[in-house]
CSV table of C-alpha atoms in Angstrom, one decimal:
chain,number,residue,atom,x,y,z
K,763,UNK,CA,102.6,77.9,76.6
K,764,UNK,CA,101.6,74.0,75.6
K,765,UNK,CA,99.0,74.0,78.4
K,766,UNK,CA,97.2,77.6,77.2
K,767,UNK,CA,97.2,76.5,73.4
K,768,UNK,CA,95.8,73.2,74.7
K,769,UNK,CA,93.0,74.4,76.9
K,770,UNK,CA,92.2,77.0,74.2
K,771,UNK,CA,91.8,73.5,71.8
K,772,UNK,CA,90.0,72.3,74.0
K,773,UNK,CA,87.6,74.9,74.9
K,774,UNK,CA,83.9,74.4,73.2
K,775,UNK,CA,83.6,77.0,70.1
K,776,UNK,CA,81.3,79.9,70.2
K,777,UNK,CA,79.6,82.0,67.1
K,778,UNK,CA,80.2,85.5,66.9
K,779,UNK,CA,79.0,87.8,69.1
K,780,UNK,CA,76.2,89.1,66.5
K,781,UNK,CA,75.3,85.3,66.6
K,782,UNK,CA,75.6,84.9,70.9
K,783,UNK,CA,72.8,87.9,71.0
K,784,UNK,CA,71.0,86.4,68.3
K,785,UNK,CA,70.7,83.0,70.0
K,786,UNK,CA,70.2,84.2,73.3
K,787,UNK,CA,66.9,86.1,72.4
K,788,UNK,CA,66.2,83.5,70.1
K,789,UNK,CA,65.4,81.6,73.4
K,790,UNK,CA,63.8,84.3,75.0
K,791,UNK,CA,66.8,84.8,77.6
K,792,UNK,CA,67.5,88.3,78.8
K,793,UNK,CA,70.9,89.3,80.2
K,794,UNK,CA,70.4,88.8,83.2
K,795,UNK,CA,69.3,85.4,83.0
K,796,UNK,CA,71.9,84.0,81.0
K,797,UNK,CA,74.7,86.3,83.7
K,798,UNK,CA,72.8,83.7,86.5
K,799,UNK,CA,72.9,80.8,84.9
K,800,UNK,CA,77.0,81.1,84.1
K,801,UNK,CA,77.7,82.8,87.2
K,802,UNK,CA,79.0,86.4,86.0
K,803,UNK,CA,77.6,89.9,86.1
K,804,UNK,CA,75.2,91.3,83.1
K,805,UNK,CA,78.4,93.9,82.3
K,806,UNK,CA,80.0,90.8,81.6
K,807,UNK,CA,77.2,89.1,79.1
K,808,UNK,CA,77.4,92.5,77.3
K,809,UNK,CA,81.3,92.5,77.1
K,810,UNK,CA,80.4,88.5,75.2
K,811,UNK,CA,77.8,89.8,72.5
K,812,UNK,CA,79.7,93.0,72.0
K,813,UNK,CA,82.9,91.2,71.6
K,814,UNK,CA,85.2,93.3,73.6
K,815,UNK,CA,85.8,90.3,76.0
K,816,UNK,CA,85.6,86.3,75.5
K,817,UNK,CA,85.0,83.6,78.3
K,818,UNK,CA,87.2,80.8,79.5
K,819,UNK,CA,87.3,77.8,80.9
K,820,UNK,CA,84.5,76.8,82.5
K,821,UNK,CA,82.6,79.8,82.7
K,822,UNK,CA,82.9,78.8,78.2
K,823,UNK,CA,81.7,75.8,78.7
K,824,UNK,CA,78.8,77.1,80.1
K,825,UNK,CA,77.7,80.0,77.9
K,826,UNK,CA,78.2,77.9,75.0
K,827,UNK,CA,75.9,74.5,76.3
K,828,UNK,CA,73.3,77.6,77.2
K,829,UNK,CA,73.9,78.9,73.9
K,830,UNK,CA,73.9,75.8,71.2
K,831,UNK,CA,73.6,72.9,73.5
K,832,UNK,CA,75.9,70.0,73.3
K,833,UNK,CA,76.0,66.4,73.5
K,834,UNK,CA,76.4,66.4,77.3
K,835,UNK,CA,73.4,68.1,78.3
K,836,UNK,CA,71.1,66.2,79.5
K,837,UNK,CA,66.9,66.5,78.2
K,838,UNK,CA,66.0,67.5,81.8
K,839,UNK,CA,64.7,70.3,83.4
K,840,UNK,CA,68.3,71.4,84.6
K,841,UNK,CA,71.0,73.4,82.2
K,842,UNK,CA,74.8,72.8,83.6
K,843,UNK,CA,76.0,76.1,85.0
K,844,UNK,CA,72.6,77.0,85.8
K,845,UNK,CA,71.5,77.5,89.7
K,846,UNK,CA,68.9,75.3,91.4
K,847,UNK,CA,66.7,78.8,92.7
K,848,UNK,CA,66.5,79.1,88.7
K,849,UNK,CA,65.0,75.7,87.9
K,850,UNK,CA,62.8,76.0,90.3
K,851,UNK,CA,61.4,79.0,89.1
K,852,UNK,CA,61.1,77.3,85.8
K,853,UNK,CA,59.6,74.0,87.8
K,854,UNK,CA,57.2,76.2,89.7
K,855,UNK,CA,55.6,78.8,87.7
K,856,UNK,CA,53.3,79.8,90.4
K,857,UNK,CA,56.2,80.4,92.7
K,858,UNK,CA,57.0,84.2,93.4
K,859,UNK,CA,59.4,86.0,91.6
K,860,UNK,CA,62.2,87.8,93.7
K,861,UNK,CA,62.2,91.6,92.1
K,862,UNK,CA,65.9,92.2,89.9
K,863,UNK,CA,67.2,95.1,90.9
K,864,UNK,CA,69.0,95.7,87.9
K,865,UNK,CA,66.1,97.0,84.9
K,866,UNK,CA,66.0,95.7,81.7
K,867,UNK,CA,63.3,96.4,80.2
K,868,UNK,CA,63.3,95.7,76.6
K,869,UNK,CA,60.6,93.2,75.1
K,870,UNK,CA,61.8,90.0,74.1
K,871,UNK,CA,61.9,89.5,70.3
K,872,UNK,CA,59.8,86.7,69.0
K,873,UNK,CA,61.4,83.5,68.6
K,874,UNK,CA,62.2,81.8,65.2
K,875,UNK,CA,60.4,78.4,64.3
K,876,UNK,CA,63.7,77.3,63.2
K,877,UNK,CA,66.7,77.4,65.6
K,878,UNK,CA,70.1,76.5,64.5
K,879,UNK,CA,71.5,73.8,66.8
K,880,UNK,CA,74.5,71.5,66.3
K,881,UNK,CA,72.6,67.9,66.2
K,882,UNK,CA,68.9,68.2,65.6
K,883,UNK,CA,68.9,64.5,66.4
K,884,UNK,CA,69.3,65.7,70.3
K,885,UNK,CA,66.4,67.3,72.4
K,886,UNK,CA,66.5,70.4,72.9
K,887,UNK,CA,67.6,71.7,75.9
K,888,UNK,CA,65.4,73.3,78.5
K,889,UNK,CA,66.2,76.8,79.1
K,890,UNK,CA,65.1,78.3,82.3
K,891,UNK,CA,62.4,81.1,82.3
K,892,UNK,CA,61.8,83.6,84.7
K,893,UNK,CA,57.6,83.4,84.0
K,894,UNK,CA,55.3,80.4,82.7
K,895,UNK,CA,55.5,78.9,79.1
K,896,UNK,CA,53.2,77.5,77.1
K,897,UNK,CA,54.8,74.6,74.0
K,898,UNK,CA,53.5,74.8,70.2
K,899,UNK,CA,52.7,72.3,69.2
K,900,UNK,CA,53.7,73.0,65.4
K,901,UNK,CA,57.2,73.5,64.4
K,902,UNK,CA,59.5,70.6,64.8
K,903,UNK,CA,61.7,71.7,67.6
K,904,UNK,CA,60.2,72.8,71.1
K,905,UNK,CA,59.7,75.9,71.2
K,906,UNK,CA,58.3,78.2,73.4
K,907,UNK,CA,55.9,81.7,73.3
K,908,UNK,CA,57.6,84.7,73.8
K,909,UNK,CA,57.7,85.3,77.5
K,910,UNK,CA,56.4,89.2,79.1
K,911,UNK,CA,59.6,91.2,80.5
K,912,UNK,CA,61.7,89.6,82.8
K,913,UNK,CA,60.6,90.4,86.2
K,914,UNK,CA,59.3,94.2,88.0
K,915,UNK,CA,60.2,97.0,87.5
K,916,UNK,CA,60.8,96.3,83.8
K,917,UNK,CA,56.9,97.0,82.4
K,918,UNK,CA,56.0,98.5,78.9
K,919,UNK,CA,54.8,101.8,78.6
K,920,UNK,CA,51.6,100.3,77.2
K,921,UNK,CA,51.7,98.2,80.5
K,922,UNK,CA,47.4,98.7,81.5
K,923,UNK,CA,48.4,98.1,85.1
K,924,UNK,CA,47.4,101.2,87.3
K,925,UNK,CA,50.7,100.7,89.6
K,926,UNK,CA,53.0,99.4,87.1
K,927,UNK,CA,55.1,102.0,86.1
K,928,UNK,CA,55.2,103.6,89.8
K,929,UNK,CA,56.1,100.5,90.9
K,930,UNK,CA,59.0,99.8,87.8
K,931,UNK,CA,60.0,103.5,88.6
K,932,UNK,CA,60.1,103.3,92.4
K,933,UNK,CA,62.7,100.2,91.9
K,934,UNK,CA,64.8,102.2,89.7
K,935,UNK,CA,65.0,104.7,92.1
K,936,UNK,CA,65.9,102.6,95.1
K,937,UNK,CA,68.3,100.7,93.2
K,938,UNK,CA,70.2,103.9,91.6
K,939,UNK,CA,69.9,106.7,93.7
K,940,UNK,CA,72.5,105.8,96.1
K,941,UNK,CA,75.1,105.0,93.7
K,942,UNK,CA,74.4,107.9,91.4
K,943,UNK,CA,74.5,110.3,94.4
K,944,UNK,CA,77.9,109.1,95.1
K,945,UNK,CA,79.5,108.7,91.4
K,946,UNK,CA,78.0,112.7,91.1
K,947,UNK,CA,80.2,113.9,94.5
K,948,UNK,CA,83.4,113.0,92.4
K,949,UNK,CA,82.6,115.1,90.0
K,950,UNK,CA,81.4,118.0,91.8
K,951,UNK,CA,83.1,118.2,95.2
K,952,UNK,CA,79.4,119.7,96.6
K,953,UNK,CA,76.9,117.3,98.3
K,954,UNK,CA,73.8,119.5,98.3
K,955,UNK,CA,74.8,120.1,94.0
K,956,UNK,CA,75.0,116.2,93.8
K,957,UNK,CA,71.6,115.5,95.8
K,958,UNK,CA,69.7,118.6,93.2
K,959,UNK,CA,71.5,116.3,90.4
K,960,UNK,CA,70.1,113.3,91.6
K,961,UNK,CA,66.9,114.3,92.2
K,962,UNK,CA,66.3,116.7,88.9
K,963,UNK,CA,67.3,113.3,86.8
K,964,UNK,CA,64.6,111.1,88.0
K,965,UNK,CA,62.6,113.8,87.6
K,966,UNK,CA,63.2,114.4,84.2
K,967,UNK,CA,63.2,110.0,83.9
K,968,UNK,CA,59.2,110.4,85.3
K,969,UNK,CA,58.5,112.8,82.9
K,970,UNK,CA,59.8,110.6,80.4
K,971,UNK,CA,59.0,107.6,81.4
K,972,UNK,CA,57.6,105.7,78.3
K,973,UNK,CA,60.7,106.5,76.8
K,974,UNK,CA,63.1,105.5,79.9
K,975,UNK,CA,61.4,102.1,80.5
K,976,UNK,CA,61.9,101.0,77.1
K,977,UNK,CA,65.8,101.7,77.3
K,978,UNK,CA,68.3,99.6,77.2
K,979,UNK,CA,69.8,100.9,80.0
K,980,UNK,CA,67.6,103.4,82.3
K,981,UNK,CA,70.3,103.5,84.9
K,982,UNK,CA,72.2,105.4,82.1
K,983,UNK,CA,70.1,107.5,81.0
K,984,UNK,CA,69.5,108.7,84.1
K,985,UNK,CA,73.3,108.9,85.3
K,986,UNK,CA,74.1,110.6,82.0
K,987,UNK,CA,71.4,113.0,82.8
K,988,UNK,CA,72.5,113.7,86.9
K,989,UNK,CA,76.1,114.1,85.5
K,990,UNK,CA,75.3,117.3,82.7
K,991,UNK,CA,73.1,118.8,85.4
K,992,UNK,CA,75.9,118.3,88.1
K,993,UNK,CA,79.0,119.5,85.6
K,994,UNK,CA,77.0,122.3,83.5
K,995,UNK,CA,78.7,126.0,84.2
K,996,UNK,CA,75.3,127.1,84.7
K,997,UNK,CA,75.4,125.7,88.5
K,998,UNK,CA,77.7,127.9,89.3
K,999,UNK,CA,75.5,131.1,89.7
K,1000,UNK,CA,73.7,129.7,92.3
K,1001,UNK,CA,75.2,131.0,95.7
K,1002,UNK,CA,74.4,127.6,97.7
K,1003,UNK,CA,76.6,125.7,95.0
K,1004,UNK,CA,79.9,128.2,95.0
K,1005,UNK,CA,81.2,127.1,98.0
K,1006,UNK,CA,83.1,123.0,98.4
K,1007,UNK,CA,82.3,120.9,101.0
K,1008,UNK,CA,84.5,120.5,103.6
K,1009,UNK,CA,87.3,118.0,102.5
K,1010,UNK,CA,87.3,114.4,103.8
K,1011,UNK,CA,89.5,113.7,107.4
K,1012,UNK,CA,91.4,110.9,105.3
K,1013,UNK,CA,94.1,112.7,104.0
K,1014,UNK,CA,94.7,110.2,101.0
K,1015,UNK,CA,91.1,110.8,100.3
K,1016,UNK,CA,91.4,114.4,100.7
K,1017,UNK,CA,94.6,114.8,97.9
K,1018,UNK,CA,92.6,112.2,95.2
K,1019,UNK,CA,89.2,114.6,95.8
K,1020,UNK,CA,91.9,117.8,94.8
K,1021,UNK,CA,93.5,116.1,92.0
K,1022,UNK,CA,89.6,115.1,90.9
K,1023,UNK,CA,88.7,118.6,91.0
K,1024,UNK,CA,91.6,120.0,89.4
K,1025,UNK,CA,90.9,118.1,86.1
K,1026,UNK,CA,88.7,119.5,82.7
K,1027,UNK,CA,84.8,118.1,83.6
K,1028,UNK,CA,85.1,116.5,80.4
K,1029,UNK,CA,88.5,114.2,81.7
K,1030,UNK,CA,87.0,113.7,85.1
K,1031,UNK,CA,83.0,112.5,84.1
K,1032,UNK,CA,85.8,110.3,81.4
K,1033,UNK,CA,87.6,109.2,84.2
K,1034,UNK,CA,84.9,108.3,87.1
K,1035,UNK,CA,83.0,106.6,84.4
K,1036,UNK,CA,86.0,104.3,83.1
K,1037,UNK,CA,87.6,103.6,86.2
K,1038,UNK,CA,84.7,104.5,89.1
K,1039,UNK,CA,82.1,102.9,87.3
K,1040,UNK,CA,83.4,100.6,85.4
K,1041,UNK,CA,82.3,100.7,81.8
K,1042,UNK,CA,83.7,99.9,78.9
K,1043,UNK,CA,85.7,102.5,76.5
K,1044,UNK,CA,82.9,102.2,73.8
K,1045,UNK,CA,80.3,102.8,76.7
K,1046,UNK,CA,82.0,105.7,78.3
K,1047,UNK,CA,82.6,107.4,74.7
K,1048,UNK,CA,78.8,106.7,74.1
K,1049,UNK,CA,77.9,108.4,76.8
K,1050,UNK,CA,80.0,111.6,76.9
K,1051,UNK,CA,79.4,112.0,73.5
K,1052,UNK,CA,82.7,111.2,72.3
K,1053,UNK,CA,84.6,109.3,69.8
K,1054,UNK,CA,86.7,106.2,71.2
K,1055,UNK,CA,89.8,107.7,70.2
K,1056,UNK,CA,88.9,111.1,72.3
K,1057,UNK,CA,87.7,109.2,75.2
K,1058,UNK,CA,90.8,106.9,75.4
K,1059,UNK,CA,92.8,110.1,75.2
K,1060,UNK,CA,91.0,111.8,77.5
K,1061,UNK,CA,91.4,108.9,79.9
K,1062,UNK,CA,94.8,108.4,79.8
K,1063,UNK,CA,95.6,112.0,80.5
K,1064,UNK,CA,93.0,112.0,84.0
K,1065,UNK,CA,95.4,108.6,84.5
K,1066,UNK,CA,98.4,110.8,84.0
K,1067,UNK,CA,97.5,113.7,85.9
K,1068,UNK,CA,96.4,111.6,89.2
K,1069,UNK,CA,99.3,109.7,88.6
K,1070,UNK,CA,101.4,112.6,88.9
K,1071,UNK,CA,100.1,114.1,91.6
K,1072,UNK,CA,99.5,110.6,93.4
K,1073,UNK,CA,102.1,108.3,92.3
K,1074,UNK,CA,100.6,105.5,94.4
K,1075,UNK,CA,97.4,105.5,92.7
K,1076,UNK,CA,99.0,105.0,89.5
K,1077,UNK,CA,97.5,101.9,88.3
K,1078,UNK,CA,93.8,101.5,87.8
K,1079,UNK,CA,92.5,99.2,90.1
K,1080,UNK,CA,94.1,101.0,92.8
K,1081,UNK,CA,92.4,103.9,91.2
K,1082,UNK,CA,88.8,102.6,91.3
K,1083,UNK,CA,89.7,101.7,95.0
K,1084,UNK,CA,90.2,105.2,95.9
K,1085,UNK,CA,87.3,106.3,94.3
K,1086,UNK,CA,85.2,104.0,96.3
K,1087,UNK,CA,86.6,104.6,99.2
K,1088,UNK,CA,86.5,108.9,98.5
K,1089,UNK,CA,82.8,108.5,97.6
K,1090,UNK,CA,81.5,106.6,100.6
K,1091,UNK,CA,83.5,109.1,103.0
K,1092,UNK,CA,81.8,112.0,104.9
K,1093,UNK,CA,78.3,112.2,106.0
K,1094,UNK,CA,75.5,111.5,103.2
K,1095,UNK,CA,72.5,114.1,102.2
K,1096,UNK,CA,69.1,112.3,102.4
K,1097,UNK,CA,67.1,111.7,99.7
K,1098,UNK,CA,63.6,112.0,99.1
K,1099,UNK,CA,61.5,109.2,98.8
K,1100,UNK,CA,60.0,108.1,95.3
K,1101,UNK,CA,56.9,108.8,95.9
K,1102,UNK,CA,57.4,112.8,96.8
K,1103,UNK,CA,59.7,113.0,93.8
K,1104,UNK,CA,57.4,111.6,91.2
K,1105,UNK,CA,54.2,114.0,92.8
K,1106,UNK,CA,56.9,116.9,92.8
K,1107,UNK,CA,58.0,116.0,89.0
K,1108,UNK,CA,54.0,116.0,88.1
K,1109,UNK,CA,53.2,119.1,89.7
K,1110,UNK,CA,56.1,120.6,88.2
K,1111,UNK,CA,55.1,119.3,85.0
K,1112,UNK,CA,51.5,120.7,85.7
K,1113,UNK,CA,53.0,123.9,86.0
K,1114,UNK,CA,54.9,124.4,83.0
K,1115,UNK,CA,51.8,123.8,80.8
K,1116,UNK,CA,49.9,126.1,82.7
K,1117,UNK,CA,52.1,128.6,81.8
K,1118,UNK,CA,53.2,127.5,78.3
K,1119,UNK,CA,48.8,127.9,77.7
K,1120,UNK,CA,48.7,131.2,79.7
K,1121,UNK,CA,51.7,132.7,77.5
K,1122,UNK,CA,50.0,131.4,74.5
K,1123,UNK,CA,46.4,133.1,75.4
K,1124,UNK,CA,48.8,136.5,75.8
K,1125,UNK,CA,50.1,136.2,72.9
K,1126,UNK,CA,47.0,135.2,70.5
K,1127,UNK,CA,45.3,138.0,72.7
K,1128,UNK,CA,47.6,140.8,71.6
K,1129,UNK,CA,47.7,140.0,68.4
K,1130,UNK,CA,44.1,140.3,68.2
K,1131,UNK,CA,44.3,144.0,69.7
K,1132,UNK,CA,46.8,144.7,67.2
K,1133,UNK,CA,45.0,143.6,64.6
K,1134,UNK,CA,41.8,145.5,65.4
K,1135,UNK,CA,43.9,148.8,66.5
K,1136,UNK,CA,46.4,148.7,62.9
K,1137,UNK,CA,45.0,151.9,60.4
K,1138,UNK,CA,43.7,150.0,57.5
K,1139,UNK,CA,45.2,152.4,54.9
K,1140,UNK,CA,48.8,153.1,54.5
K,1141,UNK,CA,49.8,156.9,54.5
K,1142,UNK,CA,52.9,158.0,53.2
K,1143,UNK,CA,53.9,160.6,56.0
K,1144,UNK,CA,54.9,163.9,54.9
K,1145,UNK,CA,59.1,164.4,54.5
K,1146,UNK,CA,60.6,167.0,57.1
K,1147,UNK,CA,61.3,170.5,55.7
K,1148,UNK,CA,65.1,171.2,54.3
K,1149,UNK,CA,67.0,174.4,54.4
K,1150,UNK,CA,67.7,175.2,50.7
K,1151,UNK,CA,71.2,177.0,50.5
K,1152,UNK,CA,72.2,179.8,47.5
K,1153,UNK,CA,68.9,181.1,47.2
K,1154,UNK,CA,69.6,185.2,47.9
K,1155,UNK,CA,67.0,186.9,50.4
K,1156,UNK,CA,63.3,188.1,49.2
K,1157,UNK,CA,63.8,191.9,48.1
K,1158,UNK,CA,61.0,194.3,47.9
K,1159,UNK,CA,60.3,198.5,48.3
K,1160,UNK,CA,62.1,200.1,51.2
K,1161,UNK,CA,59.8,200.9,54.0
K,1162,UNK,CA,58.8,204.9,53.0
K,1163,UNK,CA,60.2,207.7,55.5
K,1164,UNK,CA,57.9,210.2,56.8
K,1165,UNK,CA,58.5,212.9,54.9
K,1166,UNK,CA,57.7,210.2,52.0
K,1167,UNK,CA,54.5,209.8,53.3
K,1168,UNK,CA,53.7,213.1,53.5
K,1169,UNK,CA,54.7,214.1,49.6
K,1170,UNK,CA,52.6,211.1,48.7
K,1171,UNK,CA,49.4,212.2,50.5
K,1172,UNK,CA,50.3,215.8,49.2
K,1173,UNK,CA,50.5,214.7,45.7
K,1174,UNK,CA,47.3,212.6,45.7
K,1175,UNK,CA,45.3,215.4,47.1
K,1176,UNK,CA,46.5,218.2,44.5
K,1177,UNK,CA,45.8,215.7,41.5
K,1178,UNK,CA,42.4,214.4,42.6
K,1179,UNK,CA,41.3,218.7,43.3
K,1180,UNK,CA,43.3,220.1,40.7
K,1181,UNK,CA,41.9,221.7,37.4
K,1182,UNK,CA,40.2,220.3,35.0
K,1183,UNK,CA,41.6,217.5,32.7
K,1184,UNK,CA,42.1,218.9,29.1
K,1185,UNK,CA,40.2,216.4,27.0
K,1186,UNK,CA,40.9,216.5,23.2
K,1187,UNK,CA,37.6,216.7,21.2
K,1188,UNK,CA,37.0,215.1,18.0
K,1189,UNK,CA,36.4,217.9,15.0
């Protein structure tokens, strides 16, 4: 207990981690850059700024020299903790740029004149860049211009290049599409349903593209994308995706794929993201549109239900063992390449506005025809005859008998030839 409360005395301090991101792009660093020169992963630089994880011992020492600088560092061209490919890159400027295959893509902010370091009286401390600088001469403190994006395929959307966003695109792919074919058979238990997943992502990333290369994190927004086509009910009415696949030969595989499967879609994309993938609880409650609290609970019930069903597998490393190890077994459905996929998304594309116009025409062309066919003049339409009731039945004369007839003929004959009227005559 006296040796951890001394090394932690020891240990160099570090700002928040608002104040570790605003440093770090304050001297134009991206996250990958500052994860080479400590030695981690990027996940870990994000766990730093976000402040869900600190660093130790050396690996402290290090992020907080590349950070504020210290006495000890030296006004060369080399940064402790940094490797020597790195400062040669920054040595070299001509020298070729190895493509990252993780994309980050977001444009460095411009740096401050002013940069808060502990002793001013010290140089400051060279920090290595991935493309060619150019000093001002101005402020006070060396400082350089705001460097382009780190390295392909992270390009702009207003990139003028003619191949640059194939090219940023095609990386993604290549990088991703293995791994996200994978992570998308643990949820679904169907190869051919994860390979349509896959492939109806990156299409939808191509149609998006400005937008995706400007992310944060493209690889996210295309797994989060491949994961609600892959889990959506609507999958389920076509006939190829009914049946499963046939379970792996490894038995241990084939009872973690059942226990997978027998889970809400909600718990298991919870689960293969937490403990396959390996984000973070904020991260994976980001992402399936969650609050913390509901993705924690959500995860701790997956736990408990695997658990139960595979007592072995009860603790999470072992569990993000097994997941490896169930998504690497049984054969693998080729992909196509990037370039099909993007002319298949732009034809596709193509398409839909031809029939989004052609519908449109229809519609504007039938309400024309209405309009010219429509009476001009509104007539109120005669109301349907009613049976009045209580109203007795017409009467009238009875229709005459013969013999009737006959005295009626007889008496109009006798008066019209009978004897003269008497007609009184005045005196």
């Amino acid at each position: 207990m006296t040796q951890s409360t001394s090394e932690t005395a020891a240990a160099p301090p570090l700002p928040s981690p608002k104040e570790r991101r605003r440093l770090r792009k304050a001297k134009s660093l991206t996250e990958d850059q500052v994860a080479a020169a400590v030695g981690v992963t990027r996940a870990t630089v994000r766990a730093w700024e976000t402040g869900r994880t600190t660093p130790r011992g050396r690996k402290r020492e290090a992020y907080a020299r590349l950070l504020l600088g210290t006495e000890d560092d030296a006004p060369a061209t080399r940064v402790a903790g940094v490797p020597d490919a790195v400062v040669r890159e920054v040595a070299e400027p001509d020298a070729v740029v190895p493509e990252a295959p993780v994309i980050d893509p977001a444009e460095p902010e411009a740096v401050e004149p002013e940069v808060a370091v502990p002793d001013t009286s010290q140089p400051a401390p060279v920090v290595p860049r991935v493309d060619a600088v150019k000093p001002v001469e101005a402020p006070p403190v060396t400082v350089a211009e705001p460097p382009k994006p780190a390295a392909p395929p992270a390009v702009a959307p207003e990139d003028t290049a003619a191949g640059a966003p194939a090219e940023a695109f095609d990386a993604l792919y290549r990088f991703a599409a293995g791994a996200l074919y994978r992570q998308t058979y643990l949820l679904t238990g169907r190869r051919a349903l994860s390979r349509a997943a896959v492939v109806k992502a990156f299409e939808q990333a191509w149609e998006r593209w400005p937008k995706v290369a400007v992310d944060r994190d493209p690889v996210g927004w295309v797994r989060a994308a491949a994961y609600e086509y892959a889990i959506s009910p609507w999958r389920r009415l076509n006939r190829e995706h009914r049946r499963l696949d046939p379970p792996p030969e490894a038995p241990a595989s084939r009872a973690l794929l059942d226990a997978l499967l027998e889970l809400p879609p909600a718990y298991r994309r919870t689960l293969v993201l937490h403990d396959g993938v390996g984000l973070g609880l904020p991260e994976t409650a980001a992402e399936t549109e969650a609050s913390t609290r509901a993705a924690a609970g959500r995860l701790m019930t997956a736990r408990a239900a695997v658990a139960e069903r595979l007592p072995e597998v009860a603790e999470p490393a072992l569990i993000h063992e097994r997941l490896g190890t169930l998504a690497h077994s049984g054969p693998a459905a080729p992909l196509p390449v990037p370039e099909l996929l993007r002319t298949g998304s732009e034809r596709k594309a193509q398409l839909w506005a031809r029939a989004a116009i052609a519908f449109t025409v229809l519609i504007v062309g039938l309400t024309l025809i209405t309009l010219a066919t429509a009476p001009r003049k509104y007539e109120t339409p005669p109301a349907p005859a009613q049976k009045v009731g209580g109203v007795p039945p017409v009467g009238g004369p009875q229709k005459l008998s013969p013999q009737d007839v006959k005295l009626r003929e007889k008496l109009g004959d006798e008066l019209f030839r009978g004897p003269a009227r008497l007609i009184p005559e005045a005196g």
